[in-house]
Amino acid sequence: MKPSPEFSLIQQYFQALTMRRADVIVGVGDDCAVLDNPQDCFTAISIDTLVQGIHFFADVDPYRLGIKALAVNLSDLAAMGAKPAWFTLALTLPEINDDWLKQFSAGLADIANDYQIQLVGGDTTRGPLTITIQVHGHVPKDNLLQRNAAKASDLICVTGCLGDAAAGLQYRLGQLDTTLLTDADIGYLLQRLEMPTPRNQIGEQLVGAAHAAIDISDGLLADLNHILTASNRGAKLDLSALPLSVALQKLPEEVATQLALTGGDDYELCFTATADNVMLIKRQFPGLIQVIGEITDKAGLFFRNAQGEWQGFSEIKAGYDHFS
Ligand SMILES: [Mg+2]
């Protein structure tokens, strides 16, 4: 099977822009890619599809779309502490638009180079714009980082800031009150929505240091809940500790808190670790790690509000309509 002319086109734009890894024995252009696995590692694999109109707006900048398409996949590798290695791309396009392909490939190549991950194969078909990427990474055999090993009294940490992407989405939908925001704030929120920063460097350092980790794609509460369910534990969260960007801090407190708790698409990491290890990780990544709560032995989710009062999940649920 020869690569389709359409895929050759992407390859033509992409190839010149991207680095070559030594462990790619056969890359794009043959029937299969042939890849050299390190002896001491397992392969971690994840796949994500972005569909126009569902995961991104039709008019989104194709350069940014190229970045996001790979970023959301890199984020899954980060959550497992996997080192990025290779990816494949399946692209469904309504038409061959050279300019669009050129910009999309440039975004894809830029983030691929930043994370040292190489495109090793792909396919193109005609249809509604859809981007599917499968990533492959390496994890050390002796130390897997998963969702299911949170321990009582672990501190719960998140990377970066939360809620920005959801605020950017609300802005695009005309649902965000921008009275107090500057153009720079709005530009920042859109950048966070359209070009998330996967936390692979941090994720790799969590291997052996954190007990459980996940990336925040569906919102902190939903994703933390995956850790709690898989680990059969509960949590106490300090709402005043949620890391909020300068832009989010300008919004009404309830709005910002809701965005930070339930907004998806941030692609930050949530992890649990002992207090000692959290201190070490914080030292490695100054300003990027925030402690937001603690794992409890008993199941259930409790919140400490700004007044210092503890509330059960159901007591504040009414205030946050996206919880369900
Ligand atoms: Mg994930």
Tab-separated table of C-alpha atoms and ligand atoms in Angstrom:
chain	number	residue	atom	x	y	z
A	1	MET	CA	0.000	0.000	0.000
A	2	LYS	CA	1.436	3.334	-1.050
A	3	PRO	CA	0.750	6.351	1.108
A	4	SER	CA	-2.156	8.326	-0.316
A	5	PRO	CA	-1.203	11.473	-2.232
A	6	GLU	CA	-2.937	13.491	0.484
A	7	PHE	CA	-0.749	12.032	3.190
A	8	SER	CA	2.332	12.588	1.060
A	9	LEU	CA	1.279	16.208	0.964
A	10	ILE	CA	1.249	16.478	4.756
A	11	GLN	CA	4.503	14.599	4.838
A	12	GLN	CA	5.980	16.985	2.307
A	13	TYR	CA	5.165	19.982	4.528
A	14	PHE	CA	5.884	18.177	7.749
A	15	GLN	CA	9.112	16.332	6.971
A	16	ALA	CA	11.293	19.405	6.530
A	17	LEU	CA	10.057	20.861	9.812
A	18	THR	CA	10.621	17.915	12.099
A	19	MET	CA	13.484	16.091	13.766
A	20	ARG	CA	14.327	12.411	13.254
A	21	ARG	CA	14.743	10.057	16.173
A	22	ALA	CA	17.455	7.413	16.129
A	23	ASP	CA	14.983	4.757	17.343
A	24	VAL	CA	12.822	5.056	14.190
A	25	ILE	CA	14.216	2.310	11.972
A	26	VAL	CA	11.541	2.728	9.269
A	27	GLY	CA	9.343	5.836	9.389
A	28	VAL	CA	6.579	7.155	7.120
A	29	GLY	CA	6.458	5.761	3.586
A	30	ASP	CA	6.466	1.975	3.949
A	31	ASP	CA	3.607	-0.347	4.913
A	32	CYS	CA	4.528	-0.147	8.597
A	33	ALA	CA	6.793	1.884	10.781
A	34	VAL	CA	9.530	-0.146	12.495
A	35	LEU	CA	10.540	1.129	15.922
A	36	ASP	CA	13.279	0.220	18.358
A	37	ASN	CA	11.988	-0.192	21.923
A	38	PRO	CA	14.330	0.411	24.867
A	39	GLN	CA	14.963	-2.813	26.854
A	40	ASP	CA	14.070	-1.407	30.254
A	41	CYS	CA	10.762	0.200	29.238
A	42	PHE	CA	7.184	-0.717	28.482
A	43	THR	CA	5.324	1.064	25.687
A	44	ALA	CA	2.481	3.380	26.738
A	45	ILE	CA	-0.119	4.056	24.027
A	46	SER	CA	-3.034	6.456	23.862
A	47	ILE	CA	-5.357	7.736	21.131
A	48	ASP	CA	-7.582	10.811	20.868
A	49	THR	CA	-9.884	12.133	18.176
A	50	LEU	CA	-10.771	15.780	17.627
A	51	VAL	CA	-13.883	16.441	15.546
A	52	GLN	CA	-14.727	19.835	14.080
A	53	GLY	CA	-17.819	21.319	15.697
A	54	ILE	CA	-17.462	19.057	18.730
A	55	HIS	CA	-13.881	19.508	19.933
A	56	PHE	CA	-12.920	22.663	18.048
A	57	PHE	CA	-14.508	25.542	16.161
A	58	ALA	CA	-14.509	25.446	12.350
A	59	ASP	CA	-12.661	28.768	12.202
A	60	VAL	CA	-9.873	27.852	14.658
A	61	ASP	CA	-6.354	28.753	13.533
A	62	PRO	CA	-4.955	25.582	11.848
A	63	TYR	CA	-1.494	26.185	13.357
A	64	ARG	CA	-3.033	26.112	16.840
A	65	LEU	CA	-5.147	23.094	15.921
A	66	GLY	CA	-1.980	21.213	14.949
A	67	ILE	CA	-0.547	21.983	18.371
A	68	LYS	CA	-3.679	21.011	20.269
A	69	ALA	CA	-4.197	17.749	18.393
A	70	LEU	CA	-0.847	16.458	19.618
A	71	ALA	CA	-0.949	18.260	22.995
A	72	VAL	CA	-4.053	16.420	24.209
A	73	ASN	CA	-2.344	13.112	23.438
A	74	LEU	CA	0.976	14.129	24.986
A	75	SER	CA	-0.986	14.991	28.108
A	76	ASP	CA	-2.132	11.365	28.449
A	77	LEU	CA	1.501	10.250	28.237
A	78	ALA	CA	2.359	12.850	30.900
A	79	ALA	CA	-0.297	11.440	33.221
A	80	MET	CA	1.437	8.032	33.081
A	81	GLY	CA	4.899	9.537	33.405
A	82	ALA	CA	5.682	8.228	29.908
A	83	LYS	CA	8.430	9.741	27.793
A	84	PRO	CA	7.027	10.692	24.351
A	85	ALA	CA	8.516	8.789	21.410
A	86	TRP	CA	6.338	8.326	18.310
A	87	PHE	CA	2.911	9.175	16.931
A	88	THR	CA	0.628	8.297	14.040
A	89	LEU	CA	-1.920	10.614	12.447
A	90	ALA	CA	-5.248	9.859	10.756
A	91	LEU	CA	-6.631	12.934	9.090
A	92	THR	CA	-10.067	13.274	7.526
A	93	LEU	CA	-10.338	16.383	5.366
A	94	PRO	CA	-13.305	17.867	3.501
A	95	GLU	CA	-10.955	19.162	0.776
A	96	ILE	CA	-7.253	19.548	0.033
A	97	ASN	CA	-6.395	23.056	1.150
A	98	ASP	CA	-2.640	23.616	0.774
A	99	ASP	CA	-2.570	26.659	3.000
A	100	TRP	CA	-4.520	24.942	5.777
A	101	LEU	CA	-2.286	21.847	5.570
A	102	LYS	CA	0.837	23.972	5.635
A	103	GLN	CA	-0.208	25.764	8.823
A	104	PHE	CA	-1.592	22.644	10.498
A	105	SER	CA	1.656	20.775	9.750
A	106	ALA	CA	3.727	23.679	11.081
A	107	GLY	CA	1.864	23.638	14.420
A	108	LEU	CA	2.115	19.874	14.622
A	109	ALA	CA	5.839	19.963	13.800
A	110	ASP	CA	6.581	22.680	16.355
A	111	ILE	CA	5.045	20.793	19.265
A	112	ALA	CA	6.491	17.473	18.019
A	113	ASN	CA	9.970	19.007	18.064
A	114	ASP	CA	9.428	20.555	21.496
A	115	TYR	CA	8.506	17.148	22.945
A	116	GLN	CA	10.913	15.070	20.804
A	117	ILE	CA	8.142	12.911	19.385
A	118	GLN	CA	8.278	11.758	15.744
A	119	LEU	CA	5.482	11.160	13.239
A	120	VAL	CA	5.939	7.572	12.008
A	121	GLY	CA	2.834	6.922	9.945
A	122	GLY	CA	-0.610	8.032	8.960
A	123	ASP	CA	-3.623	7.935	6.747
A	124	THR	CA	-5.817	10.504	5.060
A	125	THR	CA	-9.438	10.216	3.976
A	126	ARG	CA	-12.055	12.614	2.671
A	127	GLY	CA	-14.911	13.683	4.956
A	128	PRO	CA	-15.785	16.091	7.780
A	129	LEU	CA	-12.604	17.484	9.386
A	130	THR	CA	-11.431	14.979	11.983
A	131	ILE	CA	-7.985	14.514	13.497
A	132	THR	CA	-6.994	11.282	15.209
A	133	ILE	CA	-3.580	10.920	16.767
A	134	GLN	CA	-2.127	7.913	18.520
A	135	VAL	CA	0.924	8.496	20.696
A	136	HIS	CA	3.509	6.001	21.895
A	137	GLY	CA	5.733	6.634	24.874
A	138	HIS	CA	8.092	4.776	27.190
A	139	VAL	CA	7.594	4.033	30.861
A	140	PRO	CA	10.172	2.398	33.148
A	141	LYS	CA	9.238	-1.263	33.726
A	142	ASP	CA	9.831	-1.163	37.451
A	143	ASN	CA	7.627	1.812	38.338
A	144	LEU	CA	4.203	2.404	36.791
A	145	LEU	CA	2.329	5.617	37.551
A	146	GLN	CA	-1.412	4.955	37.527
A	147	ARG	CA	-4.704	6.262	38.905
A	148	ASN	CA	-5.293	3.540	41.411
A	149	ALA	CA	-2.625	3.964	44.078
A	150	ALA	CA	-3.567	7.137	46.013
A	151	LYS	CA	-2.883	6.643	49.745
A	152	ALA	CA	-4.634	8.182	52.756
A	153	SER	CA	-2.906	11.405	53.878
A	154	ASP	CA	-1.319	11.933	50.434
A	155	LEU	CA	-1.395	15.570	49.422
A	156	ILE	CA	-3.426	16.307	46.272
A	157	CYS	CA	-1.554	18.551	43.850
A	158	VAL	CA	-2.256	20.145	40.498
A	159	THR	CA	0.080	21.743	37.967
A	160	GLY	CA	-0.365	25.200	36.430
A	161	CYS	CA	-3.704	27.006	36.662
A	162	LEU	CA	-7.203	25.586	36.363
A	163	GLY	CA	-10.307	26.783	34.545
A	164	ASP	CA	-8.609	28.920	31.881
A	165	ALA	CA	-9.568	26.752	28.908
A	166	ALA	CA	-13.196	26.594	30.036
A	167	ALA	CA	-13.230	30.395	30.398
A	168	GLY	CA	-11.776	30.647	26.876
A	169	LEU	CA	-14.523	28.351	25.612
A	170	GLN	CA	-17.191	30.438	27.349
A	171	TYR	CA	-15.710	33.502	25.684
A	172	ARG	CA	-15.905	31.862	22.252
A	173	LEU	CA	-19.533	30.958	22.955
A	174	GLY	CA	-20.307	34.536	24.026
A	175	GLN	CA	-21.091	33.368	27.571
A	176	LEU	CA	-18.259	35.033	29.495
A	177	ASP	CA	-18.751	38.371	31.205
A	178	THR	CA	-15.622	40.203	30.012
A	179	THR	CA	-16.296	43.524	31.774
A	180	LEU	CA	-13.221	43.233	33.974
A	181	LEU	CA	-10.929	41.483	31.467
A	182	THR	CA	-8.335	43.133	29.218
A	183	ASP	CA	-7.638	42.060	25.634
A	184	ALA	CA	-4.467	40.420	26.942
A	185	ASP	CA	-6.516	38.380	29.456
A	186	ILE	CA	-8.834	37.179	26.696
A	187	GLY	CA	-5.873	36.376	24.447
A	188	TYR	CA	-4.379	34.346	27.288
A	189	LEU	CA	-7.607	32.392	27.901
A	190	LEU	CA	-7.946	31.583	24.188
A	191	GLN	CA	-4.333	30.490	24.048
A	192	ARG	CA	-4.965	28.126	26.974
A	193	LEU	CA	-8.007	26.696	25.174
A	194	GLU	CA	-6.413	26.380	21.758
A	195	MET	CA	-2.792	25.564	22.645
A	196	PRO	CA	-2.638	23.698	25.964
A	197	THR	CA	0.763	22.912	27.487
A	198	PRO	CA	1.083	19.205	28.246
A	199	ARG	CA	3.095	18.615	31.436
A	200	ASN	CA	5.376	15.814	30.283
A	201	GLN	CA	8.472	17.077	32.066
A	202	ILE	CA	6.612	17.071	35.375
A	203	GLY	CA	4.906	13.753	34.598
A	204	GLU	CA	8.235	12.018	34.015
A	205	GLN	CA	9.501	13.277	37.383
A	206	LEU	CA	6.385	11.918	39.117
A	207	VAL	CA	7.406	8.331	38.345
A	208	GLY	CA	8.506	6.852	41.666
A	209	ALA	CA	7.623	10.105	43.467
A	210	ALA	CA	3.811	10.241	43.174
A	211	HIS	CA	1.333	7.508	44.119
A	212	ALA	CA	-1.370	8.368	41.561
A	213	ALA	CA	-1.751	10.769	38.650
A	214	ILE	CA	-4.202	11.780	35.937
A	215	ASP	CA	-4.417	14.592	33.422
A	216	ILE	CA	-7.249	17.072	33.733
A	217	SER	CA	-9.174	16.851	30.477
A	218	ASP	CA	-12.739	16.702	31.800
A	219	GLY	CA	-12.398	19.036	34.803
A	220	LEU	CA	-10.675	18.674	38.174
A	221	LEU	CA	-13.636	17.123	39.995
A	222	ALA	CA	-14.367	14.565	37.304
A	223	ASP	CA	-10.723	13.574	36.885
A	224	LEU	CA	-9.853	13.583	40.592
A	225	ASN	CA	-12.914	11.402	41.049
A	226	HIS	CA	-11.327	8.841	38.690
A	227	ILE	CA	-8.331	8.687	41.055
A	228	LEU	CA	-10.586	8.390	44.128
A	229	THR	CA	-12.746	5.665	42.598
A	230	ALA	CA	-9.796	3.666	41.284
A	231	SER	CA	-7.945	4.036	44.602
A	232	ASN	CA	-11.043	3.532	46.771
A	233	ARG	CA	-10.307	6.706	48.746
A	234	GLY	CA	-11.912	10.086	49.484
A	235	ALA	CA	-10.604	13.646	49.486
A	236	LYS	CA	-10.720	16.982	51.250
A	237	LEU	CA	-10.261	19.954	48.922
A	238	ASP	CA	-9.413	23.505	49.921
A	239	LEU	CA	-11.316	25.730	47.498
A	240	SER	CA	-9.210	28.770	48.385
A	241	ALA	CA	-6.088	26.876	47.252
A	242	LEU	CA	-7.249	26.310	43.669
A	243	PRO	CA	-4.587	27.858	41.399
A	244	LEU	CA	-6.221	30.639	39.368
A	245	SER	CA	-4.590	32.694	36.631
A	246	VAL	CA	-4.517	36.497	36.790
A	247	ALA	CA	-7.339	36.530	34.224
A	248	LEU	CA	-9.542	34.136	36.224
A	249	GLN	CA	-8.959	36.076	39.429
A	250	LYS	CA	-10.702	39.027	37.799
A	251	LEU	CA	-13.942	37.043	37.434
A	252	PRO	CA	-16.501	36.756	40.254
A	253	GLU	CA	-15.209	34.231	42.803
A	254	GLU	CA	-18.039	31.699	42.301
A	255	VAL	CA	-17.560	31.792	38.532
A	256	ALA	CA	-13.792	31.291	38.791
A	257	THR	CA	-14.186	28.486	41.344
A	258	GLN	CA	-16.719	26.683	39.214
A	259	LEU	CA	-14.499	26.965	36.132
A	260	ALA	CA	-11.498	25.661	38.086
A	261	LEU	CA	-13.454	22.735	39.558
A	262	THR	CA	-15.420	21.623	36.544
A	263	GLY	CA	-13.929	23.205	33.417
A	264	GLY	CA	-12.365	20.750	30.977
A	265	ASP	CA	-9.533	21.050	28.458
A	266	ASP	CA	-6.851	22.426	30.806
A	267	TYR	CA	-4.527	19.409	30.360
A	268	GLU	CA	-2.826	20.080	33.662
A	269	LEU	CA	-1.890	17.130	35.888
A	270	CYS	CA	-3.532	16.131	39.158
A	271	PHE	CA	-1.428	13.836	41.350
A	272	THR	CA	-1.160	12.565	44.888
A	273	ALA	CA	2.072	12.055	46.829
A	274	THR	CA	3.487	12.105	50.348
A	275	ALA	CA	4.198	15.543	51.823
A	276	ASP	CA	7.950	14.877	51.611
A	277	ASN	CA	7.804	14.014	47.929
A	278	VAL	CA	5.530	16.963	47.180
A	279	MET	CA	8.187	19.216	48.693
A	280	LEU	CA	10.839	17.696	46.398
A	281	ILE	CA	8.649	18.031	43.299
A	282	LYS	CA	7.730	21.628	44.154
A	283	ARG	CA	11.419	22.449	44.415
A	284	GLN	CA	12.029	20.985	40.930
A	285	PHE	CA	9.196	22.974	39.358
A	286	PRO	CA	8.946	26.270	41.225
A	287	GLY	CA	5.597	28.038	40.847
A	288	LEU	CA	4.047	25.165	38.891
A	289	ILE	CA	2.784	22.841	41.631
A	290	GLN	CA	-0.077	23.688	43.958
A	291	VAL	CA	-1.337	21.609	46.910
A	292	ILE	CA	-5.143	21.723	46.893
A	293	GLY	CA	-6.131	19.074	49.406
A	294	GLU	CA	-5.565	15.696	50.977
A	295	ILE	CA	-6.562	12.098	50.311
A	296	THR	CA	-8.711	10.528	53.040
A	297	ASP	CA	-9.154	6.898	53.987
A	298	LYS	CA	-12.928	7.185	53.893
A	299	ALA	CA	-14.669	7.656	50.546
A	300	GLY	CA	-16.435	10.960	49.910
A	301	LEU	CA	-15.489	14.447	48.854
A	302	PHE	CA	-15.378	17.397	51.273
A	303	PHE	CA	-14.588	21.049	50.580
A	304	ARG	CA	-13.235	23.812	52.771
A	305	ASN	CA	-14.719	27.109	51.648
A	306	ALA	CA	-13.190	30.597	51.894
A	307	GLN	CA	-14.674	30.929	55.404
A	308	GLY	CA	-12.771	27.824	56.518
A	309	GLU	CA	-15.917	25.696	56.890
A	310	TRP	CA	-16.004	22.078	55.710
A	311	GLN	CA	-18.882	21.151	53.445
A	312	GLY	CA	-19.950	17.874	51.893
A	313	PHE	CA	-20.108	17.476	48.149
A	314	SER	CA	-23.917	17.579	48.101
A	315	GLU	CA	-24.062	20.787	50.180
A	316	ILE	CA	-22.225	22.865	47.591
A	317	LYS	CA	-23.353	20.862	44.576
A	318	ALA	CA	-26.398	23.085	44.181
A	319	GLY	CA	-24.122	26.038	43.539
A	320	TYR	CA	-22.244	24.346	40.711
A	321	ASP	CA	-24.590	23.210	38.009
A	322	HIS	CA	-22.006	21.286	35.999
A	323	PHE	CA	-21.171	18.851	38.809
A	324	SER	CA	-23.549	16.238	37.485
B	1	MG	MG	-6.323	11.399	30.226
